[in-house]
mmCIF file of C-alpha atoms and ligand atoms in Angstrom:
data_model
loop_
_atom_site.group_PDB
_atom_site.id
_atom_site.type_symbol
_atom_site.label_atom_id
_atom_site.label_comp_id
_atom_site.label_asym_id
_atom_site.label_seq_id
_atom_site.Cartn_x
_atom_site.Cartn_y
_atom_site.Cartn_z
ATOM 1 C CA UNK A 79 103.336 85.551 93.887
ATOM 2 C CA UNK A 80 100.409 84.872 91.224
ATOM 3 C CA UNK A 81 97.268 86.319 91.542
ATOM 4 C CA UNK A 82 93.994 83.814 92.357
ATOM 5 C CA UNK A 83 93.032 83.813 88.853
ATOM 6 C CA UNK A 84 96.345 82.781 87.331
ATOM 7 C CA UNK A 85 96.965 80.226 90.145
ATOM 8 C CA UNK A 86 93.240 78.372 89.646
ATOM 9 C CA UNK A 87 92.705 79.175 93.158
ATOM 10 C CA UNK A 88 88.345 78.695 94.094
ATOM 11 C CA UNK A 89 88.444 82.853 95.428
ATOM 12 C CA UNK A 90 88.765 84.088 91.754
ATOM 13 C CA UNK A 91 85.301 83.293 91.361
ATOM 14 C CA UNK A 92 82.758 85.861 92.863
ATOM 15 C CA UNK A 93 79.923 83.086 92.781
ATOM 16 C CA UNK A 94 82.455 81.240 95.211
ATOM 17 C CA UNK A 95 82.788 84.367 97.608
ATOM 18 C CA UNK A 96 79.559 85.420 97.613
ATOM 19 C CA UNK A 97 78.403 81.557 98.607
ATOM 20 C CA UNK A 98 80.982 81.750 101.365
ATOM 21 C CA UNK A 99 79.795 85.461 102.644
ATOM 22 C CA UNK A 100 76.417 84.798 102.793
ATOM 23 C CA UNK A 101 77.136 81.374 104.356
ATOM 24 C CA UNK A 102 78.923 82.525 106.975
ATOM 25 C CA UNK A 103 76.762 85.073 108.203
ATOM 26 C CA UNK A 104 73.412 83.942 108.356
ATOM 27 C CA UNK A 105 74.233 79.322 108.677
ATOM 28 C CA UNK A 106 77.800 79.732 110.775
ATOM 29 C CA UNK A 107 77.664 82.749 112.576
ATOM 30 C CA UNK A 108 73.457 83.277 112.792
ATOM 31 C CA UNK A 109 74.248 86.877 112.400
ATOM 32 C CA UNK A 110 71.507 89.575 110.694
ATOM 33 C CA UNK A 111 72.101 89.414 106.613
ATOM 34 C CA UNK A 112 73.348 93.322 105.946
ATOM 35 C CA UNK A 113 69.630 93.759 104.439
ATOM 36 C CA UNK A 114 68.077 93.288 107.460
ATOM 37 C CA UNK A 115 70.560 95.543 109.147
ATOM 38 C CA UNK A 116 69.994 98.391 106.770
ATOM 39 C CA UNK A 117 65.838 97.316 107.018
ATOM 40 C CA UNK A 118 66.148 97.966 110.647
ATOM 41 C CA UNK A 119 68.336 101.067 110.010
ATOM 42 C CA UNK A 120 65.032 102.510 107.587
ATOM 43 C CA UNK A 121 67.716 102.282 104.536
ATOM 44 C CA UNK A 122 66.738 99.356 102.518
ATOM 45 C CA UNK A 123 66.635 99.733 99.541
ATOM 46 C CA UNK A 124 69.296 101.925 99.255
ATOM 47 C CA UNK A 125 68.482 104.337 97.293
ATOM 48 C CA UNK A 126 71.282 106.514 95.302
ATOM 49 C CA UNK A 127 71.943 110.150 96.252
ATOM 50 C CA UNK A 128 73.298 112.895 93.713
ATOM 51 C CA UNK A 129 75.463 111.184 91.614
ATOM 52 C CA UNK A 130 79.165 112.907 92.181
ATOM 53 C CA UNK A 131 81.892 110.646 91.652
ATOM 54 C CA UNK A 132 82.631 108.718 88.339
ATOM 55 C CA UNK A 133 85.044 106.096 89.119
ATOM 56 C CA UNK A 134 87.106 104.060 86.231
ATOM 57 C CA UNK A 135 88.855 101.371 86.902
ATOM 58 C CA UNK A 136 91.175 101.283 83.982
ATOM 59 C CA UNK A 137 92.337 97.824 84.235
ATOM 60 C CA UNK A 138 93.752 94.915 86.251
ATOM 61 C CA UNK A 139 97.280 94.914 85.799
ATOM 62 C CA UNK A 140 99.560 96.050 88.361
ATOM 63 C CA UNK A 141 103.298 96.015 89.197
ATOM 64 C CA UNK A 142 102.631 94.637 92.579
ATOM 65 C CA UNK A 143 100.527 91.897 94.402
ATOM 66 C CA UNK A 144 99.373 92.992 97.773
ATOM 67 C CA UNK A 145 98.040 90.067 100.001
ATOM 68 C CA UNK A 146 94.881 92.044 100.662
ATOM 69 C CA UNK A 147 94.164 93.322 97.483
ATOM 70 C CA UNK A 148 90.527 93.153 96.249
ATOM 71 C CA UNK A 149 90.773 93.018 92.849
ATOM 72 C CA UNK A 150 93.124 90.403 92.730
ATOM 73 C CA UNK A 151 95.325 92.562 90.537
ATOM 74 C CA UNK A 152 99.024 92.004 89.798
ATOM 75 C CA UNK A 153 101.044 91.590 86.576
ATOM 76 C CA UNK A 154 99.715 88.365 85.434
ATOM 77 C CA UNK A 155 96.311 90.089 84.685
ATOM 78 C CA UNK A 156 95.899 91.286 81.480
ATOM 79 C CA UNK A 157 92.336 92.846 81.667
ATOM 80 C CA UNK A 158 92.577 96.330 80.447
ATOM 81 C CA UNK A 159 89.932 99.186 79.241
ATOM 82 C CA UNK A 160 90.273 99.818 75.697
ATOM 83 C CA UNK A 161 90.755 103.169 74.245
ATOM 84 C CA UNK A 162 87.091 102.860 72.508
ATOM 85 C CA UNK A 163 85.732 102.104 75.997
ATOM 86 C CA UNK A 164 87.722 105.171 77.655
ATOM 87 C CA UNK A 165 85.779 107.350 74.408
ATOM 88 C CA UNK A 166 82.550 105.648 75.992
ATOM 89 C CA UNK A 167 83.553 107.023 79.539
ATOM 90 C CA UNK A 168 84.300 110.417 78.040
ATOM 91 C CA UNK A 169 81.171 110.466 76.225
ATOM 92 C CA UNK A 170 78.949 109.506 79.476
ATOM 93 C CA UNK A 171 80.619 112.495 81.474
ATOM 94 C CA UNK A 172 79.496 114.947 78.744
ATOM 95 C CA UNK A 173 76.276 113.746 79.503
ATOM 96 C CA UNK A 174 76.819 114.922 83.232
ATOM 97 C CA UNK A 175 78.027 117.686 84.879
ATOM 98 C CA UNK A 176 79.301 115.539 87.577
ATOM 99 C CA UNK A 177 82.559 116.998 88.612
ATOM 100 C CA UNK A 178 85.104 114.468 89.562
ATOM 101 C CA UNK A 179 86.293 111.794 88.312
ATOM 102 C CA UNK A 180 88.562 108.543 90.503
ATOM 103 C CA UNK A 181 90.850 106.389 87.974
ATOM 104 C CA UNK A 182 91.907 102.991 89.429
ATOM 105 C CA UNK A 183 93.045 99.610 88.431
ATOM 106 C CA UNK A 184 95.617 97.890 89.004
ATOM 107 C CA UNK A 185 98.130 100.421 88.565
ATOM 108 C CA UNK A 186 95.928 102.923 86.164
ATOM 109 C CA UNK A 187 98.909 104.256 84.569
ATOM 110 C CA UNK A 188 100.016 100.331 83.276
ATOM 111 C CA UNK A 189 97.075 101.051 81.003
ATOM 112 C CA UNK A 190 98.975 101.751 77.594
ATOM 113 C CA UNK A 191 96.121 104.739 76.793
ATOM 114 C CA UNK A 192 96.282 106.354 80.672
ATOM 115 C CA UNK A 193 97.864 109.561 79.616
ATOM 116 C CA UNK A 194 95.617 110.352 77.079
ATOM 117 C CA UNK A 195 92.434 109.258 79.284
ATOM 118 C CA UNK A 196 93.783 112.273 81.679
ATOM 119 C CA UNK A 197 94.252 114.665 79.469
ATOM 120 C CA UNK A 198 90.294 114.126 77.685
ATOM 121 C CA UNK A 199 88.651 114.058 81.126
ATOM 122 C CA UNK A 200 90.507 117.457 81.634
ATOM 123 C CA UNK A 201 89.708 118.677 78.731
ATOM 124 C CA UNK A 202 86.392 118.135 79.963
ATOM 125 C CA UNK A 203 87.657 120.757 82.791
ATOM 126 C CA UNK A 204 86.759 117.771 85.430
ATOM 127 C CA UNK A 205 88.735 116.771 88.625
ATOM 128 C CA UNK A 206 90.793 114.066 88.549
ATOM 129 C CA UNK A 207 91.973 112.128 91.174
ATOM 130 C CA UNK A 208 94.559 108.659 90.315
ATOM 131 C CA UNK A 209 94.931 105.812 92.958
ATOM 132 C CA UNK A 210 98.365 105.590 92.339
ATOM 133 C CA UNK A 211 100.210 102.925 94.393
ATOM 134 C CA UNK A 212 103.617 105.321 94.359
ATOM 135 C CA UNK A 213 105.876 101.920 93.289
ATOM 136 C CA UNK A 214 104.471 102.151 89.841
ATOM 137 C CA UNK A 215 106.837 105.685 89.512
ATOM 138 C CA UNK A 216 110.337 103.621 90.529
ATOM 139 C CA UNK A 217 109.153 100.488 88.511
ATOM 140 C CA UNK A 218 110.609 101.259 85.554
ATOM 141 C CA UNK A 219 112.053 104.677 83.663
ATOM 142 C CA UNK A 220 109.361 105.252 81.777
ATOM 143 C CA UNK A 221 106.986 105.989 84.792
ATOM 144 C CA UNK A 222 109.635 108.627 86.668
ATOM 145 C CA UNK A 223 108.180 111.579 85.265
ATOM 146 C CA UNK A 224 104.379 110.731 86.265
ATOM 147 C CA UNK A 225 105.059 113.280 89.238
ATOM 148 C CA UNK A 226 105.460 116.278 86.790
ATOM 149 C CA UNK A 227 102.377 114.659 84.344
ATOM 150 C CA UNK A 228 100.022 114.449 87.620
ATOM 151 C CA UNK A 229 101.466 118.290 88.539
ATOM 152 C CA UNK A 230 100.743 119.733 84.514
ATOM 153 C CA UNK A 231 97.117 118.297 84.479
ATOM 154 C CA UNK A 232 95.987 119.067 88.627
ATOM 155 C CA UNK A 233 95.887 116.011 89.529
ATOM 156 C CA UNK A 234 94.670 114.722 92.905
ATOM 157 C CA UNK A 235 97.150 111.755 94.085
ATOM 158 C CA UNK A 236 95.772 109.009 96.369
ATOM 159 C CA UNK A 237 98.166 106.915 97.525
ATOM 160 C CA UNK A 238 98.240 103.653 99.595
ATOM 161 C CA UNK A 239 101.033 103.334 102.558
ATOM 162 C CA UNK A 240 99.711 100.639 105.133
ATOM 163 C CA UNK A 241 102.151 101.586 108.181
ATOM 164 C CA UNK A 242 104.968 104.022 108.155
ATOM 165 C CA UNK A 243 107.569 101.154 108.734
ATOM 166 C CA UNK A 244 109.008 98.893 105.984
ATOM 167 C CA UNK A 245 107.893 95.875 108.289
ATOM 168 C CA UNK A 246 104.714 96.246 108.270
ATOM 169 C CA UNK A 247 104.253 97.827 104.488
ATOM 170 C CA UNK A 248 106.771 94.940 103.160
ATOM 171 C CA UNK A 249 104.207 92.214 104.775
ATOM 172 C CA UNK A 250 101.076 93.360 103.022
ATOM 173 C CA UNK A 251 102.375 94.835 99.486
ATOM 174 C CA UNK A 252 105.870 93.419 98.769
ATOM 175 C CA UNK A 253 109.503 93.455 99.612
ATOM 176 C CA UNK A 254 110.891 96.885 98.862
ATOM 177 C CA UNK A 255 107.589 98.408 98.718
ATOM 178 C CA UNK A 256 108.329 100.688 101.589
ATOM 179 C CA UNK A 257 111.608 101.784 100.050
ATOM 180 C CA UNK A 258 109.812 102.764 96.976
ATOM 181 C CA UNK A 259 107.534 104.499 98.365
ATOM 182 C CA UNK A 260 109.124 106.343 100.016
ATOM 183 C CA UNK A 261 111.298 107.256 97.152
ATOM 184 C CA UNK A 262 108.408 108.014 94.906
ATOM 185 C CA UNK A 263 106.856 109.959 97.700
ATOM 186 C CA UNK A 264 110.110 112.332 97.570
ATOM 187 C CA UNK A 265 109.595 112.420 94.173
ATOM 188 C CA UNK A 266 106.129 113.719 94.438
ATOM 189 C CA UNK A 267 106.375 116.558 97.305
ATOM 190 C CA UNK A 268 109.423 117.847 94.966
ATOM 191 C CA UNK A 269 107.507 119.076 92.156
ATOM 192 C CA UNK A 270 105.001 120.825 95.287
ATOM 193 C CA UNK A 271 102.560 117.470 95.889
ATOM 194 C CA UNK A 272 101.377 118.101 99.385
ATOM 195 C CA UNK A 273 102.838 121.326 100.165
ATOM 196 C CA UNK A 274 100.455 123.763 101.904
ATOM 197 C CA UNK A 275 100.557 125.932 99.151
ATOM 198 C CA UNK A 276 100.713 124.473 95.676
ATOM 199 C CA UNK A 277 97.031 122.309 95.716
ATOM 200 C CA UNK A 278 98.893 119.739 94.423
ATOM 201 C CA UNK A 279 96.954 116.857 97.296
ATOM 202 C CA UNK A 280 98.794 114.132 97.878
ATOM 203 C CA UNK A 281 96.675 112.029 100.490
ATOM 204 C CA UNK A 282 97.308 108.265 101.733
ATOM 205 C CA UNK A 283 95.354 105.514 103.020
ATOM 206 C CA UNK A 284 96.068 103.516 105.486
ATOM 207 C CA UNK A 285 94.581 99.777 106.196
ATOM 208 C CA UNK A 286 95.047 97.319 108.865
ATOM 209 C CA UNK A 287 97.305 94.944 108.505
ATOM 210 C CA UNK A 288 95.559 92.037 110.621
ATOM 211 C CA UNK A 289 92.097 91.336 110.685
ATOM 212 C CA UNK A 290 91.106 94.273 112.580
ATOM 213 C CA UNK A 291 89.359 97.660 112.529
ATOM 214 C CA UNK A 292 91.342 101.032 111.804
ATOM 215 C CA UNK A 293 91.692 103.165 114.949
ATOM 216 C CA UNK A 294 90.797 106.642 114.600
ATOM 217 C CA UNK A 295 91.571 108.111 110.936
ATOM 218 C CA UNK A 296 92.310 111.482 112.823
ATOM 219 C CA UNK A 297 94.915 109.962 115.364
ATOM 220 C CA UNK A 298 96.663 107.786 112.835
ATOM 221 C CA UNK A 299 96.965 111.084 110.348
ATOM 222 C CA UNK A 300 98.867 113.051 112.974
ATOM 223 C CA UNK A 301 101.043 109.920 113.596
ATOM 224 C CA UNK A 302 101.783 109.200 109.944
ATOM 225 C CA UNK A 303 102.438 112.970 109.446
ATOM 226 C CA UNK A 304 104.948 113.199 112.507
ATOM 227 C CA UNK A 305 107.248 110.021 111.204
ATOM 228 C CA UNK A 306 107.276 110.512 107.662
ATOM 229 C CA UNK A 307 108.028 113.749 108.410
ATOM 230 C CA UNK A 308 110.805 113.425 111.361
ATOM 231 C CA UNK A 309 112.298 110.325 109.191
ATOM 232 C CA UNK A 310 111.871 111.601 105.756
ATOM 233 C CA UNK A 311 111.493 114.768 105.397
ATOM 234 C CA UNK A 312 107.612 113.724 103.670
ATOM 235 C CA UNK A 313 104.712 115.707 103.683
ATOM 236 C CA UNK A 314 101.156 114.925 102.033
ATOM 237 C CA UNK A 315 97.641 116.488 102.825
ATOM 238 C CA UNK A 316 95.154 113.868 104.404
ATOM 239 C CA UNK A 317 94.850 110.299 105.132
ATOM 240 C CA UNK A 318 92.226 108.178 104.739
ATOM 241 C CA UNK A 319 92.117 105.150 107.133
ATOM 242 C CA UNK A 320 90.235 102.592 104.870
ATOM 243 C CA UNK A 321 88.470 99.232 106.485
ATOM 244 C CA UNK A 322 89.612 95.860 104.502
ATOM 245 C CA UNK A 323 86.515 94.530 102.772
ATOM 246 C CA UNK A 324 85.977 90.934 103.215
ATOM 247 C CA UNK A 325 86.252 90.085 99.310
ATOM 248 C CA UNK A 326 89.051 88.658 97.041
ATOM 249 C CA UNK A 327 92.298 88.031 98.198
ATOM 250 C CA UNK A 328 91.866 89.692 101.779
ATOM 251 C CA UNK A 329 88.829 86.734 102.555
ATOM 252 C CA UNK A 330 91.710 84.054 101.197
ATOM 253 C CA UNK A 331 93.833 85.958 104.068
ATOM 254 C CA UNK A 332 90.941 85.514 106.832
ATOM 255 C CA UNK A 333 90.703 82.447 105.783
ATOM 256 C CA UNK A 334 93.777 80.724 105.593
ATOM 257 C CA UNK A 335 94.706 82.801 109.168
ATOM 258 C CA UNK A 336 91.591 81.056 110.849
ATOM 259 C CA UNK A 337 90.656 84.883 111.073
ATOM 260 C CA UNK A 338 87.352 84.659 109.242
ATOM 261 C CA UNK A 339 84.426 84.106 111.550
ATOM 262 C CA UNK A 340 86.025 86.920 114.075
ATOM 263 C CA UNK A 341 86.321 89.645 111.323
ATOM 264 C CA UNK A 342 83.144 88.714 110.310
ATOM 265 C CA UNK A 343 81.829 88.875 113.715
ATOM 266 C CA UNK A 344 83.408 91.874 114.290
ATOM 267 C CA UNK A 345 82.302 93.934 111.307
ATOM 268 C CA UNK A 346 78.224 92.991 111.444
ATOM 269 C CA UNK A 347 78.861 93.956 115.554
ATOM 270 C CA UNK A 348 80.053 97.178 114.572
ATOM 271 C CA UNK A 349 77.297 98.379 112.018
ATOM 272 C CA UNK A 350 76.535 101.883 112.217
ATOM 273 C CA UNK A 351 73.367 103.007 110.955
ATOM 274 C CA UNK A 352 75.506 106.651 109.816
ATOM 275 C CA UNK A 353 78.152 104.847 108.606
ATOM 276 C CA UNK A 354 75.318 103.148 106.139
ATOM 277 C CA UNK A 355 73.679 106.445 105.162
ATOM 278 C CA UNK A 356 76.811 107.450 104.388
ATOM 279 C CA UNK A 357 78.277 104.725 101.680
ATOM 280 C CA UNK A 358 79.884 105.888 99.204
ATOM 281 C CA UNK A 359 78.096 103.886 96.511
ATOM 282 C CA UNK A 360 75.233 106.071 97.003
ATOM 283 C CA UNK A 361 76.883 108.883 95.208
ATOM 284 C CA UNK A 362 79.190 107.000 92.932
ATOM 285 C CA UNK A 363 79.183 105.146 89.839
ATOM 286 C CA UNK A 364 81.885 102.371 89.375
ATOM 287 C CA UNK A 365 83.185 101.570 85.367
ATOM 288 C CA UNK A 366 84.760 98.261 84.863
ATOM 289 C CA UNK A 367 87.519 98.079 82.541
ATOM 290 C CA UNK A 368 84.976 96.416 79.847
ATOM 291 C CA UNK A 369 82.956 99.263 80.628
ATOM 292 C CA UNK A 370 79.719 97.482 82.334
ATOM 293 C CA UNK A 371 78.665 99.297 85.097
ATOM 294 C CA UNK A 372 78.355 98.468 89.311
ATOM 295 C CA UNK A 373 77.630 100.717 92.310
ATOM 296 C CA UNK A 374 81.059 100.073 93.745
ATOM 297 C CA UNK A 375 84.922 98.769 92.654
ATOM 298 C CA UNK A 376 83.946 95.612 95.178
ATOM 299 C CA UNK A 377 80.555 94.969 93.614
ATOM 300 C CA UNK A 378 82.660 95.320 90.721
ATOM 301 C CA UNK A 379 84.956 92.619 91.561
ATOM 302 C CA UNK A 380 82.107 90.320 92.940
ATOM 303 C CA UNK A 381 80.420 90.544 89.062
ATOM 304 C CA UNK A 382 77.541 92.461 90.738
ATOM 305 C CA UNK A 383 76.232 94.621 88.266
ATOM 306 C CA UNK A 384 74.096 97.748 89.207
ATOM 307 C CA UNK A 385 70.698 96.703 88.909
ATOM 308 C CA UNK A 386 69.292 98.939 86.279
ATOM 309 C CA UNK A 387 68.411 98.345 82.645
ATOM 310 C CA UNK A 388 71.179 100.290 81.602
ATOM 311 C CA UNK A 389 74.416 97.972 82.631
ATOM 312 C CA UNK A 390 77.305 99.823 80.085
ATOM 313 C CA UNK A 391 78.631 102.939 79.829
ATOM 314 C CA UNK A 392 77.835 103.103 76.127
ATOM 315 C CA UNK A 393 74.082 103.544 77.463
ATOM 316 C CA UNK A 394 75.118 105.817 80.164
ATOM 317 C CA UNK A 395 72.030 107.497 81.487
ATOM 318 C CA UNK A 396 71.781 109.289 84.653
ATOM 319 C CA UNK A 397 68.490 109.584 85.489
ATOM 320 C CA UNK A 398 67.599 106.141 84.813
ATOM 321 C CA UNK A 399 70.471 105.014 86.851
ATOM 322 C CA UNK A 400 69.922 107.382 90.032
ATOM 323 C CA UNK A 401 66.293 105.181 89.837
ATOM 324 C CA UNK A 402 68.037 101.956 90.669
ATOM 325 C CA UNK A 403 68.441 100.507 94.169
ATOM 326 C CA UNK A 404 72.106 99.490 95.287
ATOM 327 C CA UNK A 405 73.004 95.718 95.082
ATOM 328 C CA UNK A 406 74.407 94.694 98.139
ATOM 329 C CA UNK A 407 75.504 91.342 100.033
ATOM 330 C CA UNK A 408 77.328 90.674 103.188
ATOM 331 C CA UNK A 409 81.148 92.187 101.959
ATOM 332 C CA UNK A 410 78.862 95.648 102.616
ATOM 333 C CA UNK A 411 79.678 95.129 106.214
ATOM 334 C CA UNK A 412 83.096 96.524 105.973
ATOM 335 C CA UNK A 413 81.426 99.810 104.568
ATOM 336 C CA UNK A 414 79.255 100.251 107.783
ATOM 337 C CA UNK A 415 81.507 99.097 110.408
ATOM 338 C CA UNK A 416 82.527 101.504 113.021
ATOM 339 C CA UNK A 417 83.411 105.087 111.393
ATOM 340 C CA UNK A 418 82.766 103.305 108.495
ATOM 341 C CA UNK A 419 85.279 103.432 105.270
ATOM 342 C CA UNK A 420 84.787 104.552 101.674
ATOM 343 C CA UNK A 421 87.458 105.423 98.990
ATOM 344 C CA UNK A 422 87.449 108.715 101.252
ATOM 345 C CA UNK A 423 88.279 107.612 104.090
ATOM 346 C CA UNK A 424 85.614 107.528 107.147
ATOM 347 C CA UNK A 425 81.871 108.384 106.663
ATOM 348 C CA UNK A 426 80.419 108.951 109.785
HETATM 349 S S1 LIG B 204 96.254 96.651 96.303
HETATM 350 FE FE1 LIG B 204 96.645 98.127 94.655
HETATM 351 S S2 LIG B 204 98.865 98.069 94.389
HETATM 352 FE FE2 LIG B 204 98.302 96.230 95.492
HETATM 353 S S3 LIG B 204 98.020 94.623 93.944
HETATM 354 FE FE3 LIG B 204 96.009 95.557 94.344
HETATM 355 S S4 LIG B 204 95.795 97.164 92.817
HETATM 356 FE FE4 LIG B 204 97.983 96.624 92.910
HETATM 357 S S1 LIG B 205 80.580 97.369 99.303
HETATM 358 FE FE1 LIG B 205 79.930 98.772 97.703
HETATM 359 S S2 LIG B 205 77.720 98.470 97.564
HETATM 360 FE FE2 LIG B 205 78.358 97.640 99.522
HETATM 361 S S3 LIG B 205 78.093 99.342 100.971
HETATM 362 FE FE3 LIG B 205 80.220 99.357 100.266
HETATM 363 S S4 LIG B 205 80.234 100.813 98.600
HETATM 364 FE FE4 LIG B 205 78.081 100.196 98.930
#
């Protein structure tokens, strides 16, 4: 499977999304725009809070093409952060004393200059968590030992598993995924990732794999913990039950399911006003692989730039960026909808 940019499809352009978002809600549907929602919630303009996450996405390439993905990664993208850029990065975090720091692509460690990004931002003594998508460790030999590099610099591991069933996993990310996951997740809890008392964390996220809400992050936790564990002998700390943003190649999915106006329907339905004061774009800065700079990895993807004079990370300034106001657009729905869903997990 190609991604949408390397098969021409109309989704890899973000002026073609956002025309069909902000169609659909306020001409098809006649639903609120997600400005007036947060108006009438007394949070527009939203305003940043203390800036305490510096996210990097390190790159578009990945070993796998998951039908929902939002960056419309895979291996036929060849968008990748330089190691002059990842200087700029380490530069803008001396500037801070911001304290952690959430690498993502892609597959961040298909970025040729990954290991040494790590070991700087350490250096720095900050926290680092990778978005590793655990079939990145079995792809090839030269990724086995990541476990034991994540274990020798702390690192927080944040995995995605949709389901714990091959079926369901297979569907969204990939034949074999599941297998390989599950492999790599072995390979992680033996050098102590997600034992109680090691703080190594190994958490997962969960999404749905229909065009649906998650059900409760708490109740789907205990059930992930129960199989993996009964049927695998896996353990890992948390998981985060994440909603699937309307953007990329999860709209082509509502789309071409004829799911589209009912997810959409669904999500501006479900708006919760703590769900919005709880975004997580508010506290987070997002770094694009050419290093400009957005409030979130989807305004990334939809070429929404923070709205700020300062637009790179070679200008990095922090208190002229916590005086901007967040961009948003109707994909913001899926932040506010029901518990709502961040990076983290739930929000309200
Ligand atoms: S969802 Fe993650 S693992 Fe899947 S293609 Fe996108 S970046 Fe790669
Ligand atoms: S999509 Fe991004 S900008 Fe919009 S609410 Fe979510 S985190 Fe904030």
């Amino acid at each position: 499977m190609k991604s949408l940019k390397a098969s021409g499809h109309q989704l890899a352009s973000s002026v073609a999304q956002l025309g069909l978002l902000e169609q659909e809600v306020a001409e098809k549907l006649k639903l609120p725009s997600f400005r007036d929602k947060l108006r009438s919630a007394g949070l527009f303009p939203l305003q940043p809070t203390e800036l305490s996450v510096f996210q990097v996405n390190v790159g578009k390439m990945c070993n796998q093409v998951c039908k929902h993905c939002h960056v419309d990664a895979g291996p036929d993208r060849k968008e990748i952060m330089t190691r002059e850029t990842m200087q700029q990065c380490l530069d803008a975090l001396a500037k801070t004393t911001l304290q952690t720091v959430d690498l993502t692509g892609g597959a961040p460690e298909m970025n040729p200059d990954f290991r040494w990004f790590v070991a700087e931002i350490r250096r720095l003594g900050r926290h680092v968590i990778v978005r590793c998508n655990l079939t990145i460790i079995m792809a090839n030999p030269k990724y086995r030992d990541l476990p034991e590099f994540y274990r020798q610099h702390q690192i927080e591991v944040v995995s995605s598993l949709p389901f714990y069933n091959a079926d369901k996993t297979d569907r969204q990310r990939g034949k074999g995924v599941f297998a390989d996951s599950i492999e790599a997740l072995k390979l992680l809890n033996a050098v102590g990732y997600g034992q109680e008392a090691s703080g190594l964390r190994l958490n997962l996220v969960y999404n749905p794999a229909g065009a649906f809400l998650p059900g409760s992050q708490e109740g789907l936790e205990r059930q992930f913990k129960r199989v993996l564990f009964d049927e695998f002998g896996i353990v890992f700390n948390s998981l985060y039950a994440i909603t699937n943003i309307p953007v990329s190649r999860y709209l082509d999915y509502l789309i071409q399911s004829g799911n589209y106006d009912g997810y959409m329907e669904k999500l501006v339905n479900a708006f919760n006003p703590a769900a919005a004061a709880g975004v997580m774009c508010r506290n987070t800065i997002s770094v694009g692989w050419d290093g400009q700079l957005y409030d979130c990895d989807f305004n990334q993807m939809l070429d929404l730039n923070v709205a700020s004079p300062v637009r790179h990370v070679r200008d990095f300034d922090p208190v002229r960026l916590s005086q901007r106001a967040v961009v948003i657009n109707e994909h913001c729905y899926g932040c506010t909808a029901g518990a709502g869903s961040s990076c983290g997990g739930t929000t309200a």
